[in-house]
mmCIF file of C-alpha atoms in Angstrom:
data_model
loop_
_atom_site.group_PDB
_atom_site.id
_atom_site.type_symbol
_atom_site.label_atom_id
_atom_site.label_comp_id
_atom_site.label_asym_id
_atom_site.label_seq_id
_atom_site.Cartn_x
_atom_site.Cartn_y
_atom_site.Cartn_z
ATOM 1 C CA MET S 1 44.540 32.662 85.913
ATOM 2 C CA LYS S 2 45.663 33.094 82.294
ATOM 3 C CA ALA S 3 47.414 29.747 82.544
ATOM 4 C CA GLY S 4 44.175 28.111 83.644
ATOM 5 C CA ILE S 5 45.416 27.372 87.154
ATOM 6 C CA THR S 6 42.537 27.504 89.610
ATOM 7 C CA THR S 7 43.996 25.575 92.549
ATOM 8 C CA VAL S 8 47.124 26.512 94.488
ATOM 9 C CA CYS S 9 48.553 24.148 97.111
ATOM 10 C CA VAL S 10 50.709 25.685 99.841
ATOM 11 C CA HIS S 11 52.805 23.945 102.489
ATOM 12 C CA LYS S 12 52.102 25.380 105.946
ATOM 13 C CA GLY S 13 52.873 24.345 109.497
ATOM 14 C CA LEU S 14 55.012 21.405 110.628
ATOM 15 C CA LEU S 15 57.785 23.223 112.455
ATOM 16 C CA PRO S 16 59.742 22.063 115.540
ATOM 17 C CA PRO S 17 59.075 23.478 119.027
ATOM 18 C CA ASP S 18 62.016 25.888 118.768
ATOM 19 C CA TYR S 19 60.784 27.292 115.432
ATOM 20 C CA GLU S 20 61.217 30.898 116.536
ATOM 21 C CA LYS S 21 64.938 30.212 116.950
ATOM 22 C CA SER S 22 65.663 27.544 114.345
ATOM 23 C CA PHE S 23 63.547 29.270 111.676
ATOM 24 C CA ALA S 24 63.958 32.787 113.003
ATOM 25 C CA ASP S 25 63.568 34.668 109.730
ATOM 26 C CA VAL S 26 61.030 32.501 107.966
ATOM 27 C CA TRP S 27 58.692 30.776 110.449
ATOM 28 C CA LYS S 28 55.881 33.276 109.907
ATOM 29 C CA PHE S 29 55.551 32.043 106.337
ATOM 30 C CA ALA S 30 54.536 28.663 107.752
ATOM 31 C CA THR S 31 51.538 30.128 109.588
ATOM 32 C CA ALA S 32 48.111 30.756 108.087
ATOM 33 C CA ASP S 33 48.392 34.522 108.579
ATOM 34 C CA ASP S 34 48.703 35.329 104.872
ATOM 35 C CA VAL S 35 46.058 32.917 103.598
ATOM 36 C CA GLY S 36 42.953 34.959 104.345
ATOM 37 C CA LYS S 37 44.015 38.045 102.414
ATOM 38 C CA ALA S 38 45.230 35.960 99.482
ATOM 39 C CA ALA S 39 41.892 34.138 99.335
ATOM 40 C CA LYS S 40 40.036 37.441 99.550
ATOM 41 C CA ASP S 41 42.124 39.030 96.798
ATOM 42 C CA TRP S 42 41.886 35.992 94.510
ATOM 43 C CA PRO S 43 38.360 34.553 94.849
ATOM 44 C CA GLN S 44 38.767 32.656 91.546
ATOM 45 C CA ILE S 45 41.570 30.521 93.027
ATOM 46 C CA ASN S 46 41.176 27.689 95.526
ATOM 47 C CA PHE S 47 43.864 27.592 98.210
ATOM 48 C CA VAL S 48 44.658 24.124 99.567
ATOM 49 C CA ILE S 49 46.733 24.384 102.730
ATOM 50 C CA TYR S 50 48.888 21.317 103.237
ATOM 51 C CA HIS S 51 48.936 19.796 106.726
ATOM 52 C CA SER S 52 46.199 22.288 107.661
ATOM 53 C CA ALA S 53 48.977 24.579 108.942
ATOM 54 C CA LEU S 54 49.323 22.444 112.096
ATOM 55 C CA ARG S 55 52.437 23.602 113.911
ATOM 56 C CA PRO S 56 53.573 20.499 115.918
ATOM 57 C CA PHE S 57 56.046 18.306 114.056
ATOM 58 C CA LEU S 58 58.487 15.549 115.061
ATOM 59 C CA GLU S 59 56.996 15.446 118.547
ATOM 60 C CA LEU S 60 54.108 13.827 120.355
ATOM 61 C CA PRO S 61 50.994 16.044 120.310
ATOM 62 C CA ASP S 62 50.717 16.024 124.114
ATOM 63 C CA GLN S 63 51.601 19.696 124.475
ATOM 64 C CA ALA S 64 49.254 20.678 121.664
ATOM 65 C CA TRP S 65 46.483 18.713 123.386
ATOM 66 C CA ALA S 66 47.156 20.501 126.677
ATOM 67 C CA GLU S 67 46.960 23.838 124.864
ATOM 68 C CA PHE S 68 43.688 22.826 123.224
ATOM 69 C CA GLU S 69 42.163 21.775 126.547
ATOM 70 C CA ALA S 70 43.146 25.119 128.036
ATOM 71 C CA SER S 71 42.114 27.393 125.169
ATOM 72 C CA GLY S 72 40.003 25.398 122.722
ATOM 73 C CA ARG S 73 42.466 26.284 119.990
ATOM 74 C CA ILE S 74 45.176 24.465 118.044
ATOM 75 C CA LYS S 75 48.211 26.492 117.060
ATOM 76 C CA TRP S 76 47.938 27.764 113.462
ATOM 77 C CA ALA S 77 45.294 25.173 112.493
ATOM 78 C CA SER S 78 42.580 27.111 114.346
ATOM 79 C CA ASP S 79 43.720 30.277 112.565
ATOM 80 C CA LEU S 80 43.163 28.479 109.271
ATOM 81 C CA ALA S 81 39.717 27.297 110.349
ATOM 82 C CA ASP S 82 38.767 30.875 111.278
ATOM 83 C CA ILE S 83 39.407 32.274 107.795
ATOM 84 C CA PRO S 84 35.956 31.715 106.185
ATOM 85 C CA ALA S 85 34.149 33.558 108.994
ATOM 86 C CA LYS S 86 36.822 36.245 109.363
ATOM 87 C CA TYR S 87 37.292 37.045 105.670
ATOM 88 C CA GLY S 88 33.996 35.927 104.178
ATOM 89 C CA VAL S 89 35.614 33.519 101.695
ATOM 90 C CA THR S 90 34.785 30.006 100.521
ATOM 91 C CA ASN S 91 37.950 29.147 98.583
ATOM 92 C CA VAL S 92 40.198 27.853 101.380
ATOM 93 C CA TYR S 93 40.691 24.116 101.941
ATOM 94 C CA ALA S 94 42.521 22.164 104.642
ATOM 95 C CA ASP S 95 44.646 19.174 103.619
ATOM 96 C CA LEU S 96 45.097 16.632 106.418
ATOM 97 C CA GLY S 97 48.373 15.085 105.252
ATOM 98 C CA THR S 98 51.147 14.483 107.724
ATOM 99 C CA SER S 99 49.215 16.215 110.490
ATOM 100 C CA PHE S 100 46.705 13.352 110.551
ATOM 101 C CA ALA S 101 49.376 10.647 110.424
ATOM 102 C CA ASN S 102 51.254 12.263 113.307
ATOM 103 C CA SER S 103 48.246 12.324 115.614
ATOM 104 C CA ALA S 104 45.783 9.568 114.658
ATOM 105 C CA VAL S 105 47.594 6.879 116.629
ATOM 106 C CA ALA S 106 49.760 8.942 118.977
ATOM 107 C CA HIS S 107 46.825 10.933 120.399
ATOM 108 C CA PRO S 108 43.367 10.083 119.001
ATOM 109 C CA LYS S 109 41.588 12.689 121.147
ATOM 110 C CA PHE S 110 43.828 15.429 119.806
ATOM 111 C CA CYS S 111 43.273 14.096 116.287
ATOM 112 C CA ALA S 112 39.507 14.272 116.874
ATOM 113 C CA ALA S 113 39.850 17.865 118.084
ATOM 114 C CA PHE S 114 42.017 18.709 115.094
ATOM 115 C CA VAL S 115 39.616 17.297 112.483
ATOM 116 C CA GLY S 116 36.632 18.689 114.386
ATOM 117 C CA THR S 117 38.152 22.166 114.355
ATOM 118 C CA LEU S 118 38.668 22.053 110.605
ATOM 119 C CA VAL S 119 35.188 20.720 109.822
ATOM 120 C CA LYS S 120 33.567 23.275 112.121
ATOM 121 C CA GLY S 121 35.407 26.257 110.654
ATOM 122 C CA LEU S 122 35.880 25.342 107.009
ATOM 123 C CA GLY S 123 33.029 22.889 106.507
ATOM 124 C CA ALA S 124 33.159 19.178 105.767
ATOM 125 C CA ASP S 125 33.200 20.067 102.066
ATOM 126 C CA HIS S 126 36.467 21.987 102.464
ATOM 127 C CA VAL S 127 38.670 19.356 104.138
ATOM 128 C CA VAL S 128 40.639 16.985 101.882
ATOM 129 C CA TRP S 129 42.635 13.813 102.405
ATOM 130 C CA GLY S 130 46.417 14.275 102.430
ATOM 131 C CA THR S 131 48.325 13.302 99.318
ATOM 132 C CA ASP S 132 51.515 12.712 101.327
ATOM 133 C CA ALA S 133 49.930 9.820 103.229
ATOM 134 C CA VAL S 134 52.150 7.475 101.184
ATOM 135 C CA TRP S 135 55.248 8.919 102.862
ATOM 136 C CA TYR S 136 54.384 6.651 105.784
ATOM 137 C CA GLY S 137 54.281 3.463 103.736
ATOM 138 C CA SER S 138 51.030 1.850 102.704
ATOM 139 C CA PRO S 139 48.323 4.417 103.576
ATOM 140 C CA GLN S 140 45.768 1.782 104.554
ATOM 141 C CA TRP S 141 46.353 2.216 108.289
ATOM 142 C CA GLN S 142 45.610 5.940 107.978
ATOM 143 C CA ILE S 143 42.492 5.247 105.945
ATOM 144 C CA GLU S 144 41.295 2.796 108.585
ATOM 145 C CA ALA S 145 42.090 5.289 111.350
ATOM 146 C CA MET S 146 40.002 7.946 109.620
ATOM 147 C CA ARG S 147 37.148 5.520 109.024
ATOM 148 C CA ARG S 148 37.065 4.739 112.748
ATOM 149 C CA LEU S 149 37.657 8.259 114.049
ATOM 150 C CA GLU S 150 34.822 9.903 115.943
ATOM 151 C CA ILE S 151 34.714 12.963 118.177
ATOM 152 C CA PRO S 152 33.733 11.991 121.740
ATOM 153 C CA GLU S 153 30.309 13.274 122.772
ATOM 154 C CA ASP S 154 31.699 15.408 125.593
ATOM 155 C CA MET S 155 33.981 17.194 123.120
ATOM 156 C CA GLN S 156 31.096 17.660 120.692
ATOM 157 C CA LYS S 157 29.052 19.383 123.394
ATOM 158 C CA LYS S 158 31.890 21.446 124.845
ATOM 159 C CA TYR S 159 33.347 22.744 121.568
ATOM 160 C CA GLY S 160 30.357 22.619 119.249
ATOM 161 C CA PHE S 161 31.818 19.937 117.009
ATOM 162 C CA ALA S 162 29.559 17.950 114.713
ATOM 163 C CA PRO S 163 29.952 14.164 114.751
ATOM 164 C CA LEU S 164 32.074 12.795 111.923
ATOM 165 C CA GLY S 165 29.686 9.914 111.306
ATOM 166 C CA ASP S 166 30.291 6.358 110.240
ATOM 167 C CA ALA S 167 32.951 5.120 107.840
ATOM 168 C CA ASN S 168 30.756 5.480 104.765
ATOM 169 C CA GLY S 169 28.956 8.616 105.891
ATOM 170 C CA ALA S 170 28.817 11.893 104.005
ATOM 171 C CA THR S 171 31.564 13.672 105.971
ATOM 172 C CA LYS S 172 34.224 10.989 105.603
ATOM 173 C CA GLN S 173 33.369 10.243 101.990
ATOM 174 C CA ALA S 174 33.726 13.947 101.225
ATOM 175 C CA ILE S 175 37.104 14.127 102.967
ATOM 176 C CA PHE S 176 38.426 10.923 101.420
ATOM 177 C CA GLY S 177 37.782 11.943 97.832
ATOM 178 C CA LEU S 178 34.624 13.788 96.854
ATOM 179 C CA ASN S 179 36.005 17.208 97.807
ATOM 180 C CA THR S 180 39.208 16.666 95.838
ATOM 181 C CA ALA S 181 37.232 15.356 92.871
ATOM 182 C CA ARG S 182 35.231 18.571 92.856
ATOM 183 C CA LEU S 183 38.365 20.705 93.164
ATOM 184 C CA TYR S 184 39.992 19.068 90.173
ATOM 185 C CA ARG S 185 36.769 18.708 88.199
ATOM 186 C CA LEU S 186 36.801 14.945 88.011
ATOM 187 C CA ASN S 187 33.684 13.397 86.514
ATOM 188 C CA LEU S 188 33.006 10.561 88.922
ATOM 189 C CA LYS S 189 29.799 9.520 87.198
ATOM 190 C CA ALA S 190 31.696 9.002 83.968
ATOM 191 C CA ALA S 191 34.338 7.021 85.848
ATOM 192 C CA ASP S 192 31.679 4.873 87.523
ATOM 193 C CA ALA S 193 30.138 4.114 84.153
ATOM 194 C CA ALA S 194 33.447 2.962 82.682
ATOM 195 C CA PRO S 195 34.063 -0.749 83.297
ATOM 196 C CA MET S 196 37.168 -1.586 85.289
ATOM 197 C CA PRO S 197 39.621 -3.288 82.914
ATOM 198 C CA PRO S 198 40.491 -6.814 83.984
ATOM 199 C CA TYR S 199 43.897 -7.314 85.531
ATOM 200 C CA SER S 200 46.517 -8.842 83.301
ATOM 201 C CA ALA S 201 50.258 -9.276 83.534
ATOM 202 C CA ASP S 202 50.504 -7.748 80.064
ATOM 203 C CA ARG S 203 48.986 -4.471 81.246
ATOM 204 C CA LEU S 204 51.289 -4.412 84.265
ATOM 205 C CA ALA S 205 54.236 -5.055 81.956
ATOM 206 C CA GLU S 206 53.147 -2.090 79.809
ATOM 207 C CA VAL S 207 53.212 0.176 82.874
ATOM 208 C CA CYS S 208 56.682 -1.061 83.808
ATOM 209 C CA ASP S 209 57.927 -0.516 80.276
ATOM 210 C CA ALA S 210 56.474 3.002 80.239
ATOM 211 C CA ILE S 211 58.415 3.781 83.419
ATOM 212 C CA ASN S 212 61.597 2.448 81.838
ATOM 213 C CA ALA S 213 60.964 4.533 78.710
ATOM 214 C CA THR S 214 61.247 7.762 80.711
ATOM 215 C CA GLY S 215 64.941 7.049 81.161
ATOM 216 C CA TYR S 216 64.815 7.824 84.885
ATOM 217 C CA GLY S 217 65.157 5.223 87.634
ATOM 218 C CA LEU S 218 65.925 6.539 91.106
ATOM 219 C CA THR S 219 63.217 5.149 93.415
ATOM 220 C CA LEU S 220 60.039 3.121 92.977
ATOM 221 C CA GLY S 221 57.345 2.379 95.528
ATOM 222 C CA ILE S 222 55.288 -0.817 95.294
ATOM 223 C CA HIS S 223 52.205 -1.370 97.432
ATOM 224 C CA SER S 224 51.031 -4.948 97.098
ATOM 225 C CA ARG S 225 50.312 -7.870 99.386
ATOM 226 C CA ILE S 226 51.015 -10.294 96.553
ATOM 227 C CA ASP S 227 54.681 -11.272 96.577
ATOM 228 C CA GLU S 228 54.619 -12.443 92.975
ATOM 229 C CA THR S 229 53.346 -9.051 91.799
ATOM 230 C CA ALA S 230 56.014 -7.157 93.722
ATOM 231 C CA LYS S 231 58.707 -9.456 92.331
ATOM 232 C CA PHE S 232 57.398 -9.096 88.779
ATOM 233 C CA ILE S 233 57.613 -5.306 88.989
ATOM 234 C CA ARG S 234 60.987 -5.321 90.723
ATOM 235 C CA ASP S 235 62.516 -7.603 88.112
ATOM 236 C CA ARG S 236 61.142 -5.645 85.167
ATOM 237 C CA VAL S 237 61.573 -1.998 86.145
ATOM 238 C CA GLN S 238 65.027 -0.453 85.787
ATOM 239 C CA VAL S 239 65.180 1.387 89.081
ATOM 240 C CA GLY S 240 67.983 1.645 91.605
ATOM 241 C CA ASN S 241 65.888 1.573 94.780
ATOM 242 C CA VAL S 242 62.643 -0.345 95.190
ATOM 243 C CA TYR S 243 60.534 0.041 98.331
ATOM 244 C CA VAL S 244 57.776 -2.489 99.026
ATOM 245 C CA ASN S 245 54.935 -1.494 101.356
ATOM 246 C CA ARG S 246 56.897 1.296 103.039
ATOM 247 C CA ASN S 247 57.804 4.929 102.558
ATOM 248 C CA GLN S 248 60.298 6.009 99.909
ATOM 249 C CA ILE S 249 62.500 8.220 102.065
ATOM 250 C CA GLY S 250 65.030 7.692 104.797
ATOM 251 C CA ALA S 251 68.277 6.361 103.298
ATOM 252 C CA VAL S 252 71.004 7.070 105.853
ATOM 253 C CA VAL S 253 73.876 9.110 104.467
ATOM 254 C CA GLY S 254 77.147 7.206 104.438
ATOM 255 C CA VAL S 255 75.501 3.997 105.634
ATOM 256 C CA GLN S 256 72.913 2.681 103.199
ATOM 257 C CA PRO S 257 73.466 2.274 99.453
ATOM 258 C CA PHE S 258 71.409 4.645 97.374
ATOM 259 C CA GLY S 259 72.076 4.578 93.654
ATOM 260 C CA GLY S 260 69.812 5.288 90.702
ATOM 261 C CA GLU S 261 69.856 4.081 87.130
ATOM 262 C CA GLY S 262 69.788 5.756 83.751
ATOM 263 C CA LEU S 263 69.324 9.511 83.782
ATOM 264 C CA SER S 264 68.863 9.489 87.548
ATOM 265 C CA GLY S 265 72.534 8.638 88.067
ATOM 266 C CA THR S 266 73.892 7.599 91.416
ATOM 267 C CA GLY S 267 73.956 10.962 93.135
ATOM 268 C CA PRO S 268 76.118 11.921 96.102
ATOM 269 C CA LYS S 269 73.655 11.058 98.855
ATOM 270 C CA ALA S 270 75.109 7.828 100.197
ATOM 271 C CA GLY S 271 78.768 8.879 100.224
ATOM 272 C CA GLY S 272 80.715 7.035 102.882
ATOM 273 C CA PRO S 273 83.844 4.889 102.696
ATOM 274 C CA HIS S 274 82.643 2.921 99.660
ATOM 275 C CA TYR S 275 82.370 5.964 97.430
ATOM 276 C CA LEU S 276 83.485 4.271 94.204
ATOM 277 C CA PHE S 277 80.855 1.563 94.422
ATOM 278 C CA ARG S 278 78.087 4.087 93.871
ATOM 279 C CA PHE S 279 79.224 4.509 90.298
ATOM 280 C CA ALA S 280 78.420 0.863 89.637
ATOM 281 C CA THR S 281 74.977 -0.468 88.766
ATOM 282 C CA GLU S 282 73.426 -1.229 92.103
ATOM 283 C CA ARG S 283 69.924 -2.164 93.092
ATOM 284 C CA THR S 284 68.381 -2.370 96.527
ATOM 285 C CA PHE S 285 64.915 -3.193 97.743
ATOM 286 C CA THR S 286 63.304 -3.309 101.172
ATOM 287 C CA VAL S 287 60.080 -4.934 102.301
ATOM 288 C CA ASN S 288 57.872 -3.957 105.229
ATOM 289 C CA THR S 289 56.957 -7.476 106.363
ATOM 290 C CA ALA S 290 54.488 -6.170 108.956
ATOM 291 C CA ALA S 291 52.353 -4.821 106.111
ATOM 292 C CA ALA S 292 51.446 -8.361 105.139
ATOM 293 C CA GLY S 293 48.752 -8.118 107.779
ATOM 294 C CA GLY S 294 50.173 -10.472 110.388
ATOM 295 C CA ASN S 295 52.829 -10.990 112.975
ATOM 296 C CA ALA S 296 56.267 -10.636 111.386
ATOM 297 C CA THR S 297 57.679 -13.395 113.613
ATOM 298 C CA LEU S 298 54.997 -15.827 112.511
ATOM 299 C CA ILE S 299 55.540 -14.903 108.880
ATOM 300 C CA ALA S 300 59.249 -15.584 109.200
ATOM 301 C CA SER S 301 58.691 -18.988 110.766
ATOM 302 C CA SER S 302 55.940 -20.199 108.445
ATOM 303 C CA GLY S 303 58.196 -21.326 105.597
#
């Protein structure tokens, strides 16, 4: 509190099915069991729980859906949603994050139950959009999935869920940004009043130069459907690995080149039989062609 920190973000959930064995000594720290007391003891601090403490990870949510149908509860996420009523607090927030990305397409009904559980227990004003959405490439598909998501009427009646409403309704607008803006005290009215500066290559060049001035150049993510813009940035920024319209993780050890520039160095990650080459200046970039909004085969044959 003396440092002026009023929001604490905590990673919870996302453990494999065998968590009791593979994380034998630490898995309990990934549950929401300690959140309620912390929120009660520190009412001046907002606790944002990443991934909403959802347990399932690296697996289809079929089993979690079966458990929900049988009990009306979702492992660890329901415990988080219970905290306001159980502890009488209003300073706990659920971050959707990876938990939404893992379920929105794989099992929409489970995703609806998941979001419905959080909104019912914490309130629509205490659920925030996940900042790690960009780990899955361009986040637009997740945004569109959330805009379209609705809880089926039979689930609303059976579990007491409120409808999420249309894409521009109060609940989804709050989740997408208004709740986070309030948490971090962003003055949206002031931002709305400020005119959007016109795009110019000079301004983009200034951003690139500012990145170069830091001295670091390991990875850079570019999200753009304009090839010329992506190429301009790639040519100007001194970065070892450039990712276009995709996530920035996943280099395979010993297989794919992975070298940084400047203070980032090359690092030992790639390794492999061509060890010496990683001490040279090397640049790689990858493009998610499907993100262009069309069929990748048609794109390739349209030259």
